[in-house]
Coordinates of C-alpha atoms in Angstrom, one line a residue:
X1 CA 10.0 16.6 -0.2
X2 CA 8.0 19.7 -1.2
X3 CA 9.3 22.8 -2.9
X4 CA 9.5 24.8 0.3
X5 CA 11.6 22.1 2.0
X6 CA 13.9 21.9 -1.1
X7 CA 14.5 25.6 -1.0
X8 CA 15.3 25.4 2.7
X9 CA 17.7 22.5 2.2
X10 CA 19.6 24.4 -0.5
X11 CA 20.0 27.3 1.8
X12 CA 21.2 25.2 4.7
X13 CA 23.5 23.1 2.4
X14 CA 25.2 26.3 1.2
X15 CA 25.6 27.4 4.8
X16 CA 27.3 24.2 5.8
X17 CA 29.6 24.1 2.8
X18 CA 30.8 27.5 3.6
X19 CA 31.1 26.6 7.3
X20 CA 29.4 29.7 8.5
X21 CA 28.9 29.6 12.3
X22 CA 26.3 31.9 13.9
X23 CA 28.0 31.6 17.3
X24 CA 31.4 33.0 16.2
X25 CA 32.9 33.1 19.7
X26 CA 32.4 29.6 21.2
X27 CA 35.1 30.3 23.7
X28 CA 32.5 32.2 25.7
X29 CA 30.7 28.9 26.5
X30 CA 33.5 27.7 28.8
X31 CA 33.1 28.4 32.5
X32 CA 35.3 25.8 34.1
X33 CA 38.3 24.7 32.2
X34 CA 39.5 27.2 29.7
X35 CA 38.9 30.7 31.0
X36 CA 38.1 33.8 28.8
X37 CA 40.3 36.8 29.4
X38 CA 39.0 40.4 29.2
X39 CA 40.1 40.6 25.6
X40 CA 38.6 37.4 24.6
X41 CA 41.8 35.4 24.7
X42 CA 41.6 31.9 26.0
X43 CA 43.8 30.9 28.9
X44 CA 44.0 27.8 31.0
X45 CA 43.7 27.6 34.8
X46 CA 46.7 26.3 36.7
X47 CA 45.2 22.9 37.2
X48 CA 44.9 22.5 33.4
X49 CA 48.4 23.4 32.3
X50 CA 49.0 19.8 31.2
X51 CA 45.8 19.7 29.2
X52 CA 46.4 22.2 26.4
X53 CA 46.1 19.7 23.7
X54 CA 42.8 18.4 25.1
X55 CA 41.5 21.9 25.4
X56 CA 42.3 22.7 21.8
X57 CA 40.6 19.5 20.6
X58 CA 37.5 20.4 22.7
X59 CA 37.4 23.8 21.1
X60 CA 37.5 22.2 17.6
X61 CA 34.7 19.8 18.6
X62 CA 32.6 22.7 20.0
X63 CA 33.1 24.7 16.8
X64 CA 32.1 21.6 14.7
X65 CA 29.0 21.1 16.8
X66 CA 28.1 24.8 16.5
X67 CA 28.4 24.6 12.7
X68 CA 25.6 22.1 12.6
X69 CA 23.6 23.7 15.4
X70 CA 23.5 27.0 13.5
X71 CA 21.7 25.3 10.6
X72 CA 18.3 23.7 10.2
X73 CA 17.2 21.2 12.9
X74 CA 17.5 18.4 10.3
X75 CA 21.3 18.8 10.9
X76 CA 21.2 18.7 14.7
X77 CA 21.9 15.0 14.9
X78 CA 25.3 15.6 13.3
X79 CA 26.2 18.0 16.2
X80 CA 25.7 15.3 18.8
X81 CA 29.1 13.5 18.6
X82 CA 31.3 16.6 18.6
X83 CA 29.2 18.1 21.4
X84 CA 29.6 15.0 23.5
X85 CA 33.4 15.0 23.0
X86 CA 33.5 18.7 24.0
X87 CA 31.2 18.0 27.0
X88 CA 33.6 15.3 28.3
X89 CA 36.3 18.0 28.6
X90 CA 33.9 20.5 30.2
X91 CA 30.8 18.8 31.6
X92 CA 29.7 21.8 33.7
X93 CA 28.7 24.3 31.0
X94 CA 25.0 25.2 31.0
X95 CA 24.8 26.3 27.4
X96 CA 26.7 23.3 26.0
X97 CA 24.5 20.9 28.0
X98 CA 21.4 22.8 26.7
X99 CA 22.4 22.5 23.1
X100 CA 23.5 18.9 23.4
X101 CA 20.1 18.0 24.9
X102 CA 18.2 19.8 22.1
X103 CA 20.4 18.0 19.5
X104 CA 19.8 14.6 21.1
X105 CA 16.0 15.2 20.8
X106 CA 16.5 15.3 17.0
X107 CA 18.7 12.2 16.9
X108 CA 18.2 8.4 17.1
X109 CA 19.0 8.8 20.9
X110 CA 16.1 11.0 21.9
X111 CA 15.6 9.3 25.2
X112 CA 19.2 10.3 26.3
X113 CA 18.5 14.0 26.3
X114 CA 16.9 14.5 29.8
X115 CA 20.1 14.4 31.9
X116 CA 21.8 17.0 29.8
X117 CA 18.8 19.3 29.9
X118 CA 18.4 18.8 33.7
X119 CA 22.1 19.7 34.2
X120 CA 21.8 22.8 32.0
X121 CA 18.8 24.0 34.1
X122 CA 20.6 23.2 37.4
X123 CA 23.6 25.2 36.3
X124 CA 21.6 28.1 34.9
X125 CA 17.8 28.2 35.1
X126 CA 17.8 31.0 32.5
X127 CA 20.0 29.0 30.0
X128 CA 17.3 29.2 27.3
X129 CA 13.8 30.6 27.0
X130 CA 12.4 27.2 26.1
X131 CA 14.2 25.1 28.6
X132 CA 11.0 23.8 30.2
X133 CA 9.6 22.9 26.8
X134 CA 12.6 20.8 25.9
X135 CA 12.7 19.2 29.3
X136 CA 9.0 18.3 28.9
X137 CA 9.8 16.7 25.5
X138 CA 12.6 14.7 27.0
X139 CA 10.4 13.4 29.8
X140 CA 7.5 12.9 27.4
X141 CA 9.6 10.6 25.2
X142 CA 10.7 8.6 28.2
X143 CA 7.0 8.2 29.2
X144 CA 7.6 10.1 32.5
X145 CA 4.2 11.7 32.1
X146 CA 3.8 13.7 35.3
X147 CA 7.3 15.3 34.9
X148 CA 6.5 16.1 31.3
X149 CA 3.2 17.7 32.2
X150 CA 4.9 19.8 35.0
X151 CA 7.5 21.1 32.5
X152 CA 4.9 21.9 29.8
X153 CA 2.8 23.8 32.3
X154 CA 5.9 25.7 33.4
X155 CA 6.6 26.7 29.8
X156 CA 3.0 27.6 29.4
X157 CA 3.2 30.0 32.4
X158 CA 6.0 32.1 30.7
X159 CA 4.5 32.0 27.2
X160 CA 2.7 35.2 26.0
X161 CA -0.6 33.9 24.7
X162 CA -1.3 37.1 22.9
X163 CA 1.8 36.8 20.8
X164 CA 2.5 33.1 20.7
X165 CA -1.0 31.5 20.3
X166 CA 0.4 28.6 18.2
X167 CA 2.9 27.8 20.9
X168 CA 0.2 27.9 23.6
X169 CA -1.9 25.5 21.5
X170 CA 1.1 23.2 21.0
X171 CA 1.8 23.1 24.8
X172 CA -1.8 22.4 25.6
X173 CA -1.8 19.6 23.1
X174 CA 1.4 18.1 24.6
X175 CA -0.2 18.1 28.0
X176 CA -3.3 16.3 26.6
X177 CA -1.0 13.8 24.9
X178 CA 0.7 13.0 28.2
X179 CA -2.7 12.5 29.8
X180 CA -3.7 10.2 27.0
X181 CA -0.4 8.3 27.4
X182 CA -1.2 7.7 31.1
X183 CA -4.6 6.3 30.3
X184 CA -3.5 4.1 27.4
X185 CA -0.6 2.6 29.5
X186 CA -3.1 1.5 32.2
X187 CA -4.7 -0.9 29.7
X188 CA -1.9 -2.2 27.4
X189 CA -3.0 -4.4 24.5
X190 CA -1.7 -8.0 24.3
X191 CA 0.9 -8.0 21.6
X192 CA 4.5 -9.2 20.9
X193 CA 6.7 -6.7 19.0
X194 CA 9.7 -8.2 17.4
X195 CA 12.5 -6.8 15.2
X196 CA 12.3 -8.8 11.9
X197 CA 16.1 -9.1 11.7
X198 CA 19.1 -8.4 9.6
X199 CA 17.7 -10.0 6.4
X200 CA 15.7 -6.9 6.0
X201 CA 17.0 -4.3 8.5
X202 CA 20.4 -2.6 8.0
X203 CA 22.5 0.0 9.8
X204 CA 20.6 2.6 7.8
X205 CA 17.0 3.7 7.7
X206 CA 14.6 0.9 6.7
X207 CA 10.9 1.7 6.7
X208 CA 7.6 1.8 4.8
X209 CA 6.9 -2.0 4.6
X210 CA 4.1 -3.1 2.3
X211 CA 3.0 -6.8 2.2
X212 CA 0.9 -9.2 0.2
X213 CA -2.2 -10.4 2.0
X214 CA -0.6 -13.8 2.9
X215 CA 2.6 -12.1 4.1
X216 CA 4.7 -14.0 1.6
X217 CA 6.3 -10.9 0.1
X218 CA 7.5 -7.7 1.6
X219 CA 8.6 -4.6 -0.2
X220 CA 10.1 -1.7 1.8
X221 CA 12.1 1.5 1.5
X222 CA 15.7 1.8 2.5
X223 CA 18.5 4.4 2.6
X224 CA 21.3 2.0 2.6
X225 CA 24.4 2.3 0.4
X226 CA 23.1 -0.3 -2.1
X227 CA 20.8 2.3 -3.7
X228 CA 21.0 3.2 -7.4
X229 CA 22.8 6.5 -6.8
X230 CA 25.8 5.7 -4.7
X231 CA 26.4 9.3 -3.6
X232 CA 24.4 10.6 -0.6
X233 CA 21.7 13.2 -0.9
X234 CA 23.7 16.4 -0.3
X235 CA 20.7 18.0 1.5
X236 CA 20.6 15.3 4.3
X237 CA 23.9 13.5 4.0
X238 CA 21.9 10.2 3.7
X239 CA 21.6 7.9 0.7
X240 CA 18.6 8.3 -1.6
X241 CA 15.6 6.1 -1.1
X242 CA 15.2 2.9 -3.1
X243 CA 12.7 0.1 -2.9
X244 CA 13.9 -3.4 -1.7
X245 CA 12.1 -6.8 -1.7
X246 CA 12.2 -9.9 0.4
X247 CA 10.2 -13.1 0.4
X248 CA 9.3 -15.4 3.2
X249 CA 10.6 -19.0 2.8
X250 CA 10.0 -21.6 5.5
X251 CA 9.0 -18.8 7.9
X252 CA 12.1 -16.7 7.4
X253 CA 12.7 -13.6 5.3
X254 CA 15.3 -13.9 2.5
X255 CA 18.0 -11.3 2.3
X256 CA 16.5 -8.2 0.8
X257 CA 17.5 -7.1 -2.7
X258 CA 17.2 -3.9 -4.5
X259 CA 14.3 -4.1 -7.0
X260 CA 16.4 -2.2 -9.6
X261 CA 15.0 -0.9 -12.9
X262 CA 12.4 0.0 -13.8
X263 CA 10.9 0.3 -10.3
X264 CA 13.9 2.3 -9.0
X265 CA 14.4 4.1 -12.2
X266 CA 15.3 7.6 -10.9
X267 CA 18.4 8.9 -9.2
X268 CA 16.2 10.6 -6.6
X269 CA 13.8 9.2 -4.0
X270 CA 11.8 6.0 -5.0
X271 CA 9.7 4.9 -2.0
X272 CA 7.2 2.1 -1.4
X273 CA 3.8 3.3 -0.2
X274 CA 1.2 0.6 -1.1
X275 CA 0.8 -2.9 -2.5
X276 CA -2.4 -4.6 -3.6
X277 CA -3.5 -7.9 -1.9
X278 CA -1.8 -10.3 -4.4
X279 CA 1.3 -8.2 -4.9
X280 CA 0.8 -7.4 -8.6
X281 CA 0.4 -3.6 -8.3
X282 CA 3.0 -1.6 -6.4
X283 CA 2.3 2.0 -5.5
X284 CA 5.3 4.2 -5.2
X285 CA 6.1 7.8 -4.2
X286 CA 8.5 9.6 -6.6
X287 CA 10.1 12.9 -5.8
X288 CA 10.1 13.6 -9.5
X289 CA 11.0 17.3 -9.6
X290 CA 7.7 18.3 -11.0
X291 CA 5.4 21.0 -9.5
X292 CA 4.1 19.7 -6.2
X293 CA 7.2 17.6 -5.8
X294 CA 5.7 14.4 -4.5
X295 CA 3.4 12.3 -6.6
X296 CA 1.9 8.8 -6.6
X297 CA 2.9 6.3 -9.3
X298 CA 2.0 2.6 -9.9
X299 CA 4.0 -0.3 -11.3
X300 CA 2.3 -3.5 -12.5
X301 CA 3.8 -6.9 -12.5
X302 CA 4.0 -8.7 -15.9
X303 CA 5.1 -12.2 -15.4
X304 CA 8.5 -11.9 -13.6
X305 CA 9.0 -8.3 -14.5
X306 CA 7.6 -4.9 -13.5
X307 CA 6.3 -2.1 -15.7
X308 CA 7.8 1.4 -15.7
X309 CA 6.2 3.6 -13.0
X310 CA 3.0 5.3 -14.4
X311 CA 1.9 8.5 -12.8
X312 CA -1.7 8.4 -11.6
X313 CA -4.0 11.0 -13.1
X314 CA -4.9 14.6 -12.0
X315 CA -7.8 13.4 -9.7
X316 CA -5.1 11.8 -7.6
X317 CA -2.0 13.9 -8.1
X318 CA -2.2 17.6 -7.7
X319 CA 0.1 20.6 -7.3
X320 CA 0.2 19.7 -3.6
X321 CA 2.0 16.9 -1.8
X322 CA 0.6 13.4 -2.2
X323 CA 2.5 11.2 0.2
X324 CA 0.8 7.9 0.8
X325 CA -1.8 5.5 -0.8
X326 CA -3.4 2.1 -0.5
X327 CA -5.5 0.1 -2.9
X328 CA -8.6 -1.9 -2.0
X329 CA -8.4 -5.7 -2.5
X330 CA -10.5 -5.5 -5.7
X331 CA -8.3 -2.6 -7.0
X332 CA -11.3 -0.4 -7.6
X333 CA -10.8 2.1 -4.7
X334 CA -7.8 4.1 -3.9
X335 CA -7.2 5.8 -0.5
X336 CA -4.5 8.4 -0.5
X337 CA -3.1 11.3 1.4
X338 CA -2.8 14.9 0.2
X339 CA -2.3 18.4 1.6
X340 CA -4.3 20.0 -1.3
X341 CA -6.2 23.1 -0.4
X342 CA -9.5 22.0 -1.9
X343 CA -11.7 19.9 0.4
X344 CA -9.1 19.7 3.1
X345 CA -9.9 19.8 6.8
X346 CA -6.4 20.3 8.1
X347 CA -2.9 19.7 6.8
X348 CA -2.5 16.3 5.2
X349 CA -5.9 14.6 4.9
X350 CA -7.0 11.1 3.6
X351 CA -9.1 11.1 0.4
X352 CA -10.8 8.4 -1.6
X353 CA -11.2 7.8 -5.3
X354 CA -12.9 5.0 -7.3
X355 CA -12.5 3.6 -10.8
X356 CA -15.3 4.5 -13.2
X357 CA -16.7 2.2 -16.0
X358 CA -13.9 3.5 -18.3
X359 CA -11.2 2.6 -15.8
X360 CA -10.5 6.2 -14.8
X361 CA -10.1 7.5 -11.3
X362 CA -13.1 9.7 -10.2
X363 CA -12.8 13.0 -8.4
X364 CA -11.3 12.5 -5.0
X365 CA -13.5 12.8 -1.9
X366 CA -12.3 13.7 1.6
X367 CA -13.2 10.9 4.1
X368 CA -14.6 13.4 6.6
X369 CA -14.0 14.5 10.2
X370 CA -14.3 11.0 11.7
X371 CA -10.9 10.3 10.1
X372 CA -9.4 13.7 9.3
X373 CA -8.5 16.4 11.9
X374 CA -6.8 19.8 11.6
X375 CA -3.5 18.0 12.2
X376 CA -1.7 15.6 9.9
X377 CA -3.2 12.2 8.9
X378 CA -0.9 10.0 6.8
X379 CA 0.4 6.5 6.0
X380 CA -3.0 5.1 5.1
X381 CA -3.7 1.3 4.7
X382 CA -7.0 -0.3 3.8
X383 CA -7.3 -3.9 5.0
X384 CA -8.3 -6.6 2.5
X385 CA -11.7 -6.8 4.2
X386 CA -12.4 -3.5 2.4
X387 CA -13.9 -1.8 5.4
X388 CA -11.1 -1.4 8.0
X389 CA -8.9 1.6 7.5
X390 CA -5.6 2.1 9.4
X391 CA -3.7 5.3 9.4
X392 CA -1.4 7.5 11.5
X393 CA -2.5 10.7 12.9
X394 CA -1.2 13.6 15.0
X395 CA -4.7 14.4 15.9
X396 CA -7.5 12.4 17.7
X397 CA -6.4 10.8 21.0
X398 CA -2.7 10.5 20.4
X399 CA -0.1 9.9 23.1
X400 CA 2.6 11.8 21.1
X401 CA 3.5 12.7 17.5
X402 CA 1.9 10.2 15.1
X403 CA -0.1 7.3 16.5
X404 CA -1.7 4.4 14.6
X405 CA -5.5 4.5 14.5
X406 CA -8.2 2.4 12.9
X407 CA -11.7 3.2 11.7
X408 CA -14.4 0.8 10.3
X409 CA -16.9 1.6 7.5
X410 CA -20.5 1.0 8.5
X411 CA -22.3 0.1 5.3
X412 CA -25.7 0.4 6.8
X413 CA -25.0 3.9 8.3
X414 CA -22.8 4.9 5.4
X415 CA -20.1 6.4 7.6
X416 CA -16.8 5.7 9.2
X417 CA -16.6 4.9 12.9
X418 CA -14.8 7.2 15.3
X419 CA -11.0 6.7 15.1
X420 CA -9.7 4.2 17.6
X421 CA -6.1 4.3 19.0
X422 CA -4.5 0.9 18.6
X423 CA -3.2 1.3 22.1
X424 CA 0.1 0.8 24.0
X425 CA 2.7 -0.6 23.3
X426 CA 1.8 -0.5 19.6
X427 CA 1.8 3.3 20.0
X428 CA 4.3 5.2 22.0
X429 CA 5.2 8.9 22.6
X430 CA 7.2 9.1 19.4
X431 CA 6.2 8.6 15.7
X432 CA 4.4 5.3 15.0
X433 CA 4.0 5.1 11.2
X434 CA 3.9 3.0 8.0
X435 CA 1.5 0.4 9.6
X436 CA 0.2 -2.4 7.5
X437 CA -1.8 -5.5 8.6
X438 CA -1.9 -9.1 7.2
X439 CA -5.2 -10.4 5.9
X440 CA -5.6 -12.7 8.9
X441 CA -5.3 -9.7 11.3
X442 CA -2.6 -11.6 13.3
X443 CA 0.4 -9.6 12.2
X444 CA 1.1 -6.0 11.7
X445 CA 4.3 -4.4 10.4
X446 CA 5.7 -0.9 10.9
X447 CA 8.9 1.1 11.3
X448 CA 10.2 2.4 14.6
X449 CA 13.1 4.2 16.2
X450 CA 14.7 2.0 18.8
X451 CA 18.1 2.4 20.4
X452 CA 18.4 -1.4 20.5
X453 CA 17.7 -1.7 16.8
X454 CA 20.2 -2.3 13.9
X455 CA 19.8 1.2 12.5
X456 CA 18.1 4.6 12.7
X457 CA 14.8 3.0 11.6
X458 CA 14.0 -0.7 11.7
X459 CA 11.0 -2.7 10.6
X460 CA 9.1 -4.6 13.4
X461 CA 6.4 -7.2 13.4
X462 CA 3.5 -7.0 15.8
X463 CA 1.8 -10.2 16.8
X464 CA -1.7 -9.5 18.0
X465 CA -2.8 -11.9 20.8
X466 CA -6.3 -10.7 21.1
X467 CA -8.2 -10.3 24.4
X468 CA -7.2 -12.6 27.2
X469 CA -9.7 -15.4 27.5
X470 CA -11.4 -15.8 30.9
X471 CA -10.5 -19.2 32.5
X472 CA -13.1 -22.0 32.9
X473 CA -13.6 -22.2 36.6
X474 CA -14.0 -25.5 38.4
X475 CA -14.7 -25.2 42.1
X476 CA -15.2 -27.9 44.7
X477 CA -16.1 -27.4 48.4
X478 CA -13.2 -29.3 50.0
X479 CA -14.9 -29.1 53.4
X480 CA -17.5 -31.7 52.1
X481 CA -14.9 -33.9 50.5
X482 CA -15.6 -36.7 53.0
X483 CA -19.1 -37.0 51.8
X484 CA -19.9 -39.9 49.4
X485 CA -21.2 -37.4 46.8
X486 CA -19.0 -34.2 47.1
X487 CA -20.6 -31.1 45.9
X488 CA -19.1 -29.7 42.6
X489 CA -20.0 -26.5 40.8
X490 CA -18.7 -25.9 37.4
X491 CA -18.9 -22.2 36.3
X492 CA -18.6 -21.6 32.6
X493 CA -17.5 -18.1 31.8
X494 CA -19.6 -16.3 29.3
X495 CA -18.6 -16.6 25.7
X496 CA -16.3 -13.9 24.3
X497 CA -17.2 -12.5 20.8
X498 CA -14.1 -12.0 18.7
X499 CA -15.0 -9.9 15.6
X500 CA -12.8 -10.9 12.7
X501 CA -13.2 -10.2 9.0
X502 CA -14.5 -13.3 7.2
X503 CA -12.1 -13.4 4.2
X504 CA -11.3 -15.8 1.4
X505 CA -8.1 -14.8 -0.4
X506 CA -7.5 -16.4 -3.8

């Protein structure tokens, strides 16, 4: 969390504690049950005389929802439940349906937003100046590509390009993402995607998995109630981040346990971001209240214990926000993410630093435009083969928000290959982040929002099946079957080259 976000959180927290509501007259939202008199007094229609208690409760629910809606969008998800209760009493109010749809788009139930926004528009096409944008987002998240494109274009038609150039650019990008989604879904990759279960996932947010090369150990970040600081973060009403660990025994993950001190030594956010191949060096992100707010630290395993987190030097950490990192298998190269101003092509970019002869990190180098765009690149992971880089990006050919991409280093050409989207269903229209891959290349792990999951974020395992192998064809002309020597023709399909890293992990 950077300083600007912290300041914003403090302002919004003060607002919510004082229960200030921007929309001070929520009674004006009702247009069916509960009528507003000329002096602003609420009265009930004759058909609702027996529903005074329900009406009063609906008003309280509406006011509670408005309290959150008047704050930062980070609080919108808390408005969903009271808005839904109010909507049950009066389902035909355009503004309430509009606000409920917007809040759902910021919740774990994003795919449920479309019906409310559709109803809001049907009741009042002028309910909000950005109704087409939000309807487009709802269709986008449901992979209804044509509907989403239509709504984005409708919003584009009423957007003043001379005054809102950023909005125009965003809408055009969303339209492009939908087109990418259509194309990627035509050629899905062969994978299984499975929730890894309750030994690791909880009813809270679980994400940022890091694994050893042989998949025997997983460390991840969780905001469950078993964190070091039992009180929730007042700025988000969620528990602080702590790092947990699980090991695989007989093919099953053991119940995750908090790593405790010294890894989770702070009362703030301690998050896993990288692990070297043998699991002896853990990279963590600490929101350590210093200038720049987010910094990269490392802990080293000594026998059965871990060292205290040590902050990496100034060639890695800066006054900006360093959010993610990954070590090469030999421990001599660090890939990390920063939004520093110097040498940056966009917002968050991926950089590289190497250890010199004295064991110090050299000056960081931007990986260049094959990797970095003017949008965010984050959640970097270098495979143990030392040349395949995985990362999430909002740029390149994404189908929505962050998608996972890969790029391969060409040692002969001394450059990175063009970023390649890992495809659908690995990527979807929402954020796909925190991707790591086993040394064998068979399994990937990442975190995802899924209404069928155990919590707000769950960790999933991707099993890559590889390209489908062409069958060996054996054809026989049955019309000649009566002949003593029937004709047979065996057609062998051409060999398929599967490029895999040749690795030996010791």
